[in-house]
JSON list of C-alpha atoms in Angstrom, two decimals:
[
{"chain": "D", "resi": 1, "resn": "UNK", "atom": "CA", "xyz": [0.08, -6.75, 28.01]},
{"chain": "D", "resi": 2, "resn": "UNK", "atom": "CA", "xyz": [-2.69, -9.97, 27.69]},
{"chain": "D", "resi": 3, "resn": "UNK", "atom": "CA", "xyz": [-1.86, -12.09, 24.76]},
{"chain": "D", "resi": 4, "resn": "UNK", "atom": "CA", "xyz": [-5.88, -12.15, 24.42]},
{"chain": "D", "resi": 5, "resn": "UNK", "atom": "CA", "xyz": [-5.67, -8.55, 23.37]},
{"chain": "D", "resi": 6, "resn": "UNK", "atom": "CA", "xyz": [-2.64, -8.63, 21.05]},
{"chain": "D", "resi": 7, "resn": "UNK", "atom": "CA", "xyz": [-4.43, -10.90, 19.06]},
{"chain": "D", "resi": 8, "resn": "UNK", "atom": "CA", "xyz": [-7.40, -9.67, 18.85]},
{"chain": "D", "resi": 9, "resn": "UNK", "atom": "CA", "xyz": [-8.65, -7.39, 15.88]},
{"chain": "D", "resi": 10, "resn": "UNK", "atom": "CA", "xyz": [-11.56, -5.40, 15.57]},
{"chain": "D", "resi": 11, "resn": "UNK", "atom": "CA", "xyz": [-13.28, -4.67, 11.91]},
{"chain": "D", "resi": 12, "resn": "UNK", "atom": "CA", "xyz": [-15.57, -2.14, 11.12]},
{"chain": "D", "resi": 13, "resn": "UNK", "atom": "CA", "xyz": [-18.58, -2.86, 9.56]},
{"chain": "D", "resi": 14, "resn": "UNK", "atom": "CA", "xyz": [-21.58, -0.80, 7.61]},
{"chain": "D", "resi": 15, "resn": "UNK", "atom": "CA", "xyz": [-24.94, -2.70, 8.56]},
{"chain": "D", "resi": 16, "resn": "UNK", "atom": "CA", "xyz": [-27.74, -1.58, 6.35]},
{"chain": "D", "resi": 17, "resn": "UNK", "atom": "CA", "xyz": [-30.31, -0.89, 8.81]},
{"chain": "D", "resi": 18, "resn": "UNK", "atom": "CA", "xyz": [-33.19, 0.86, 6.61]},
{"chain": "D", "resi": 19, "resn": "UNK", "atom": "CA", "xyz": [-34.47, 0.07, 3.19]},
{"chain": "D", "resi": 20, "resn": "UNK", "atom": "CA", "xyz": [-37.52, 1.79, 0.84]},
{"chain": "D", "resi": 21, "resn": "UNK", "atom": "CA", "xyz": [-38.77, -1.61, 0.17]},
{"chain": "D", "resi": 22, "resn": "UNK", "atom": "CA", "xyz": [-39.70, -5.00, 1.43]},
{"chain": "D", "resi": 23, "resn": "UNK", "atom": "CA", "xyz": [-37.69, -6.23, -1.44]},
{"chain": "D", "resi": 24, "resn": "UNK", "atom": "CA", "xyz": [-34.81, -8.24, -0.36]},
{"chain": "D", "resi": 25, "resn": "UNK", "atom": "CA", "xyz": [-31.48, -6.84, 0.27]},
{"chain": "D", "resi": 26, "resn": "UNK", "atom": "CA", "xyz": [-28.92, -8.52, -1.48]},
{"chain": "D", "resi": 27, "resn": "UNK", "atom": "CA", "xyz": [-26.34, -7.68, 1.17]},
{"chain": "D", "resi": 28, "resn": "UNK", "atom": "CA", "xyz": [-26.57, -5.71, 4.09]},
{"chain": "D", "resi": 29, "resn": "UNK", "atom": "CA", "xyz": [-23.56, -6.21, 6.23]},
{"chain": "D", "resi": 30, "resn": "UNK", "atom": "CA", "xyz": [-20.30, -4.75, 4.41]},
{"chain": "D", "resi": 31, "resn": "UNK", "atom": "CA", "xyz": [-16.67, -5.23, 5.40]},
{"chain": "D", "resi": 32, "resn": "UNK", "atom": "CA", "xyz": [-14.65, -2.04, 5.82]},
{"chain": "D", "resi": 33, "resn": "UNK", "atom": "CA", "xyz": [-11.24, -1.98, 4.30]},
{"chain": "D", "resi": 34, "resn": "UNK", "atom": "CA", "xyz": [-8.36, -1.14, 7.22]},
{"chain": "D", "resi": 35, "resn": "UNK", "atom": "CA", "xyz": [-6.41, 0.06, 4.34]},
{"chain": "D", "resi": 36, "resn": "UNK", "atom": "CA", "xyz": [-8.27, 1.58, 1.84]},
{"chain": "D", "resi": 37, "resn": "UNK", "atom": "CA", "xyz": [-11.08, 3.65, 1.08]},
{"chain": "D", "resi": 38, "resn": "UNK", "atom": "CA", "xyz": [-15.03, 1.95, 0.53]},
{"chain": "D", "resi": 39, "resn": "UNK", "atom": "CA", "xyz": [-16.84, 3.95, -1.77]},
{"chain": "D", "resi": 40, "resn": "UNK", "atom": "CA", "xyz": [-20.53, 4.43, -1.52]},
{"chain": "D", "resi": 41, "resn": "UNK", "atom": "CA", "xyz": [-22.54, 5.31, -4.62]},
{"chain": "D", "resi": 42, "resn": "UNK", "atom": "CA", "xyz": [-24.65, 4.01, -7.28]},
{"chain": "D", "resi": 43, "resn": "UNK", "atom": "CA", "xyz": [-22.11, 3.30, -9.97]},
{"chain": "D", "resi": 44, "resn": "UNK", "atom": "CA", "xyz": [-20.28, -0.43, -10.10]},
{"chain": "D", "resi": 45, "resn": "UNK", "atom": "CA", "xyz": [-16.72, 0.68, -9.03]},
{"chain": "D", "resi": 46, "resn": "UNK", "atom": "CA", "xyz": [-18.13, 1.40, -5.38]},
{"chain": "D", "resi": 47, "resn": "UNK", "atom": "CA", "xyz": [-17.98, -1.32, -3.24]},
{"chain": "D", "resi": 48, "resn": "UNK", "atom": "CA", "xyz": [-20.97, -0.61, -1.75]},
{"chain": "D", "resi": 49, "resn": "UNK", "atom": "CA", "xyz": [-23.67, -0.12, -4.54]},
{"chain": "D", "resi": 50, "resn": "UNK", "atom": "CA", "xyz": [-26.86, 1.71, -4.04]},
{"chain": "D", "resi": 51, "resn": "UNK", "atom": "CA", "xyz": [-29.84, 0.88, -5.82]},
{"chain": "D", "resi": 52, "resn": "UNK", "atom": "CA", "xyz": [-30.87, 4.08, -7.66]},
{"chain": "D", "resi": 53, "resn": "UNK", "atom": "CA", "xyz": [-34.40, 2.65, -8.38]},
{"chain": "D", "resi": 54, "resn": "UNK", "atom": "CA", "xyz": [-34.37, 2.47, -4.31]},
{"chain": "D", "resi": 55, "resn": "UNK", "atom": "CA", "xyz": [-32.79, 5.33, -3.58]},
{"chain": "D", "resi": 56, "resn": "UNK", "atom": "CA", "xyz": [-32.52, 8.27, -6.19]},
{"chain": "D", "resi": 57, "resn": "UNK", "atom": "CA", "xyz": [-30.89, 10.76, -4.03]},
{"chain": "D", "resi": 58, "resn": "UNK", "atom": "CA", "xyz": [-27.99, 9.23, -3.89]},
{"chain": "D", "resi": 59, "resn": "UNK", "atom": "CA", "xyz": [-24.87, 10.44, -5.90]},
{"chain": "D", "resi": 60, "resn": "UNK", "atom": "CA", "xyz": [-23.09, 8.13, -8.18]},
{"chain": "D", "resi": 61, "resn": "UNK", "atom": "CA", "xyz": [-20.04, 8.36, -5.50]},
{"chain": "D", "resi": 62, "resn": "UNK", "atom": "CA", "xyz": [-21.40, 9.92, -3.11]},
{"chain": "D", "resi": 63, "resn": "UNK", "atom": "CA", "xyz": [-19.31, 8.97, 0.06]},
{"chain": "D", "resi": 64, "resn": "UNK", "atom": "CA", "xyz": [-16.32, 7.07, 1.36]},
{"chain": "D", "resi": 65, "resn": "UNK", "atom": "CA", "xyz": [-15.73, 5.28, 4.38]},
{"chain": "D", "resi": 66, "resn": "UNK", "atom": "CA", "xyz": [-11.77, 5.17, 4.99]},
{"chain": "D", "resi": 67, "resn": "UNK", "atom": "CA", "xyz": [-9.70, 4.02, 7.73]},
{"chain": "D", "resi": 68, "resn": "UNK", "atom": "CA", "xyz": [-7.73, 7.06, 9.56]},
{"chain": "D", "resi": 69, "resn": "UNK", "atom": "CA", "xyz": [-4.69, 5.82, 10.25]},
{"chain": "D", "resi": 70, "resn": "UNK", "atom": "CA", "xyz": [-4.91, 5.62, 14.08]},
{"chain": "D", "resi": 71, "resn": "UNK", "atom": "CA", "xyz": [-6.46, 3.45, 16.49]},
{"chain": "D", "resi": 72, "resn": "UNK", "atom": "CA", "xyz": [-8.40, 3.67, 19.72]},
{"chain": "D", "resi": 73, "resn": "UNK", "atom": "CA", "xyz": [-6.40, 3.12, 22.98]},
{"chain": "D", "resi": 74, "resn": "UNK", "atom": "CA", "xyz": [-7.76, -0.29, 22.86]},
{"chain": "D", "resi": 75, "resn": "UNK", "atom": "CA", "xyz": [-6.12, -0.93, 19.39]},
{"chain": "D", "resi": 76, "resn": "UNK", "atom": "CA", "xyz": [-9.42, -0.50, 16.81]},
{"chain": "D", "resi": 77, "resn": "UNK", "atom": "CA", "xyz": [-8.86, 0.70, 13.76]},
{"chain": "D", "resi": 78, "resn": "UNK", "atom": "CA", "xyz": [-10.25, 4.84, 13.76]},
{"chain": "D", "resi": 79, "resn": "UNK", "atom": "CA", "xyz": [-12.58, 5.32, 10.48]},
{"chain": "D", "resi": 80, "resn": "UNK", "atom": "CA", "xyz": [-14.09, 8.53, 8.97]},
{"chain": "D", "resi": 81, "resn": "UNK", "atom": "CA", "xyz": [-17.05, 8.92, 6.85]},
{"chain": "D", "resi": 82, "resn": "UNK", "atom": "CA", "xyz": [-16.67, 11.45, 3.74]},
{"chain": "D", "resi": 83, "resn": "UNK", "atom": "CA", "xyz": [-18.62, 13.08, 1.80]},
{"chain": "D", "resi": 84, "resn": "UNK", "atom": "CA", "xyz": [-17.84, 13.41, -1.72]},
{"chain": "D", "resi": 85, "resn": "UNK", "atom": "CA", "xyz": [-19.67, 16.61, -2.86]},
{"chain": "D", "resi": 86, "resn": "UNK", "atom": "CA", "xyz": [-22.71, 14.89, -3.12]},
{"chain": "D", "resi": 87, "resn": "UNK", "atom": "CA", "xyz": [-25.90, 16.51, -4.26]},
{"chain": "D", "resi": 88, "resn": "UNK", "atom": "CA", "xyz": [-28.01, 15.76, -1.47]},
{"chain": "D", "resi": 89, "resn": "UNK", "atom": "CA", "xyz": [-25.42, 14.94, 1.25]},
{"chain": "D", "resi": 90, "resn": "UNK", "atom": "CA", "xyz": [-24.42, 12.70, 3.69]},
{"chain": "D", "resi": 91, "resn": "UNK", "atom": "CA", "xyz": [-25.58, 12.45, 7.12]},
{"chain": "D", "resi": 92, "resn": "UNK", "atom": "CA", "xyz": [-24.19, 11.27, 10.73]},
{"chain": "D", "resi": 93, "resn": "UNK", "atom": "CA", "xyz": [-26.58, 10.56, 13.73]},
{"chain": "D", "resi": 94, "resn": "UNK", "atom": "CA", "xyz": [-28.99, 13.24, 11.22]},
{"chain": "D", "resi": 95, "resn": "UNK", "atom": "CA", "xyz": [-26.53, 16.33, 11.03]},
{"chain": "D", "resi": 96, "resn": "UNK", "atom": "CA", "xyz": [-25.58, 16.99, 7.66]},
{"chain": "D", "resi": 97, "resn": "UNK", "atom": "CA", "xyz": [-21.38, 16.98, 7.12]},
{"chain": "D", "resi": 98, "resn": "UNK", "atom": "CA", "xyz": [-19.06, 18.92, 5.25]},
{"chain": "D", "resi": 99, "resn": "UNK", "atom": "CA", "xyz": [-16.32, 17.25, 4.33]},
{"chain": "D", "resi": 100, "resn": "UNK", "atom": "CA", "xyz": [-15.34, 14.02, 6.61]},
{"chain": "D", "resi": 101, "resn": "UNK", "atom": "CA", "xyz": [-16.12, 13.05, 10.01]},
{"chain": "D", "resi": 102, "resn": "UNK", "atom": "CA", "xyz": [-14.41, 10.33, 12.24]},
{"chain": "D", "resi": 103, "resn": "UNK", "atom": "CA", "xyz": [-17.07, 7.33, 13.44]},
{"chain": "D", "resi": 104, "resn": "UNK", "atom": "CA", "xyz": [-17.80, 6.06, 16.49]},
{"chain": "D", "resi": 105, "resn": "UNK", "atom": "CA", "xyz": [-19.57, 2.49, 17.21]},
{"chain": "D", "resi": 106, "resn": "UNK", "atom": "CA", "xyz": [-23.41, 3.15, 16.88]},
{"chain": "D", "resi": 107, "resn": "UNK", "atom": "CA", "xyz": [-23.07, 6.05, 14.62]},
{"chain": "D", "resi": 108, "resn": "UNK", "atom": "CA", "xyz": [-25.76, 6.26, 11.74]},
{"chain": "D", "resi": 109, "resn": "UNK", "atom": "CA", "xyz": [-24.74, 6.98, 8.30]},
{"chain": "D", "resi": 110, "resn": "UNK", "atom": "CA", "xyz": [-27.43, 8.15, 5.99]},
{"chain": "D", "resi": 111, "resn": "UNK", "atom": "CA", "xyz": [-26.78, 8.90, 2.61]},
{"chain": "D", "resi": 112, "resn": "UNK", "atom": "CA", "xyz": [-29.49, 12.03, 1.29]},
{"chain": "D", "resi": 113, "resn": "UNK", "atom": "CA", "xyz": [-32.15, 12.91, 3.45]},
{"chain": "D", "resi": 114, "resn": "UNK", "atom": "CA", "xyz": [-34.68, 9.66, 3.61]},
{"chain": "D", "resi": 115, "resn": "UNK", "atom": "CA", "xyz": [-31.67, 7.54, 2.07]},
{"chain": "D", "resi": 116, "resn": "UNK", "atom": "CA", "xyz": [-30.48, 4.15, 3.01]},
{"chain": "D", "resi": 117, "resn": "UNK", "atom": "CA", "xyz": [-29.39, 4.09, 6.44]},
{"chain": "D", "resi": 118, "resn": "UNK", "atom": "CA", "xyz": [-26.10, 2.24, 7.74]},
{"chain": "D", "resi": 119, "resn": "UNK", "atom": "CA", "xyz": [-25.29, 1.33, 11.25]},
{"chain": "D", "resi": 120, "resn": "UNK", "atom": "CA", "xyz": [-21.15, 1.68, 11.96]},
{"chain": "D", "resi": 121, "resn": "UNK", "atom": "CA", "xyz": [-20.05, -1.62, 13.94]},
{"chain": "D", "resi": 122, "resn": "UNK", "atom": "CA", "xyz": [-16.87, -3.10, 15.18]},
{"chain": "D", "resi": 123, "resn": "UNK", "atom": "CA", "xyz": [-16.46, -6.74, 15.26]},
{"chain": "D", "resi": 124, "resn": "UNK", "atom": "CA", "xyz": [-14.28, -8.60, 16.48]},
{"chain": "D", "resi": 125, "resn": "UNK", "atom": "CA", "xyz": [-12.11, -11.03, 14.19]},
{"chain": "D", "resi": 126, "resn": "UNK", "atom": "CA", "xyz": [-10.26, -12.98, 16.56]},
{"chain": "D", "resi": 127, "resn": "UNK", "atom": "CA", "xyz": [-12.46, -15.58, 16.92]},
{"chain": "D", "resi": 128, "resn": "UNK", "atom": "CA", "xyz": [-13.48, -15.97, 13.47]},
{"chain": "D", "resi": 129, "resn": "UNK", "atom": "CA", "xyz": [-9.60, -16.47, 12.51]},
{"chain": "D", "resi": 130, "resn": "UNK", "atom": "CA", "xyz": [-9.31, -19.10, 15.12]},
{"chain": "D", "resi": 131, "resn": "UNK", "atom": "CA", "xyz": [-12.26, -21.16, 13.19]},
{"chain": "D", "resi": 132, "resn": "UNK", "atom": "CA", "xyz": [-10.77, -20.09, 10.02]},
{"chain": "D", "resi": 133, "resn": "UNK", "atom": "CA", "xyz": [-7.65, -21.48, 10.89]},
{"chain": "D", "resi": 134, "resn": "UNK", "atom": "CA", "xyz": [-9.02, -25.03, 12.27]},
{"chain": "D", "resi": 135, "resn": "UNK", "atom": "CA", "xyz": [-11.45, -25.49, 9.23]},
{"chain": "D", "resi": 136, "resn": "UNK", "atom": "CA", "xyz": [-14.37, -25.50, 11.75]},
{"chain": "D", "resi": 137, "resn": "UNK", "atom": "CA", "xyz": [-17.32, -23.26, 11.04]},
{"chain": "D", "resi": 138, "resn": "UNK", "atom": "CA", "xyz": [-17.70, -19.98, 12.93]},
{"chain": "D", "resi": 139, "resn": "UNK", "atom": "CA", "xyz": [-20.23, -20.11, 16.09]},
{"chain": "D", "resi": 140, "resn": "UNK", "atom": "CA", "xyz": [-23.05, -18.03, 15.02]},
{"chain": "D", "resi": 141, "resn": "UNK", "atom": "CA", "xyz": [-24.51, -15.44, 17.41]},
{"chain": "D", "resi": 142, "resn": "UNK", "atom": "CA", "xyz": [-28.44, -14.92, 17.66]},
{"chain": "D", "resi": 143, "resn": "UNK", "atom": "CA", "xyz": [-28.00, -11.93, 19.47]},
{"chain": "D", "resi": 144, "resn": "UNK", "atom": "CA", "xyz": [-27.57, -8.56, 17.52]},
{"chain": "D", "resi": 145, "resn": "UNK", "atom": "CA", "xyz": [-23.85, -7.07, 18.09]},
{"chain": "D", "resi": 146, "resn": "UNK", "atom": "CA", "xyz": [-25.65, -3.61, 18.46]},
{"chain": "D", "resi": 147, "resn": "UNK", "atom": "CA", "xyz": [-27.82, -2.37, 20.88]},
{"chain": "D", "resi": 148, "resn": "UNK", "atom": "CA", "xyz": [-31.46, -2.66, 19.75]},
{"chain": "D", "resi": 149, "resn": "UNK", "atom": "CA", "xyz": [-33.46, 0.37, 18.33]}
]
């Protein structure tokens, strides 16, 4: 097997890709944990907090992103989006689920109908461990690591 590909991790990633306002978003990249859960919500013990003046329709918890436990044949972490009973509901690539649903890179996560809107990315960590490593700073890409919209 190439080293290059032992060694190299993927991450996934929620990119907020719509907002209500032209109000600046405090974040809008977020890490995904390979181990545990990432609660989405309005309430502070989600690590990704909604904005309820923003966006009203979403629940307090109203989703987690979660890692499945397997990986793609190329060795990516497998993650699955789930709803959490929420009032208005969460949405992938615009159909409504029930229950949880595994992601795929590009997939759209919207939280309530007209909610905020994440993108589900991979990225790749290998390169950004190399830098961390070596105390240099991390090359930084102009291009976007999606396909434009």
């Amino acid at each position: 097997m190439d080293q290059s590909m032992v060694n190299d991790r993927q991450s996934g990633l929620l990119r907020l890709i719509s907002a209500q306002s032209n109000a600046d978003v405090a974040q809008s990249c977020y890490s995904l944990s390979e181990t545990g859960e990432t609660a989405i919500g309005r309430t502070a013990d989600c690590q990704v907090i909604i904005d309820s003046n923003l966006f009203g329709g979403v629940s307090r918890r109203h989703a987690i992103v979660k890692p499945t436990g397997s990986r793609t044949p190329q060795g990516a972490p497998i993650w699955q989006v789930c709803d959490l009973n929420s009032a208005n509901g969460t949405y992938v690539n615009g159909q409504r689920i029930q229950g949880c649903q595994t992601l795929n890179v590009g997939d759209r996560v919207m939280l309530s109908h007209n909610g905020p809107e994440f993108l589900f990315e991979h990225r790749a960590t290998q390169l950004l461990d190399q830098f961390a490593a070596t105390g240099s700073p991390a090359p930084i890409s102009t291009q976007p690591s999606y396909p434009p919209f």
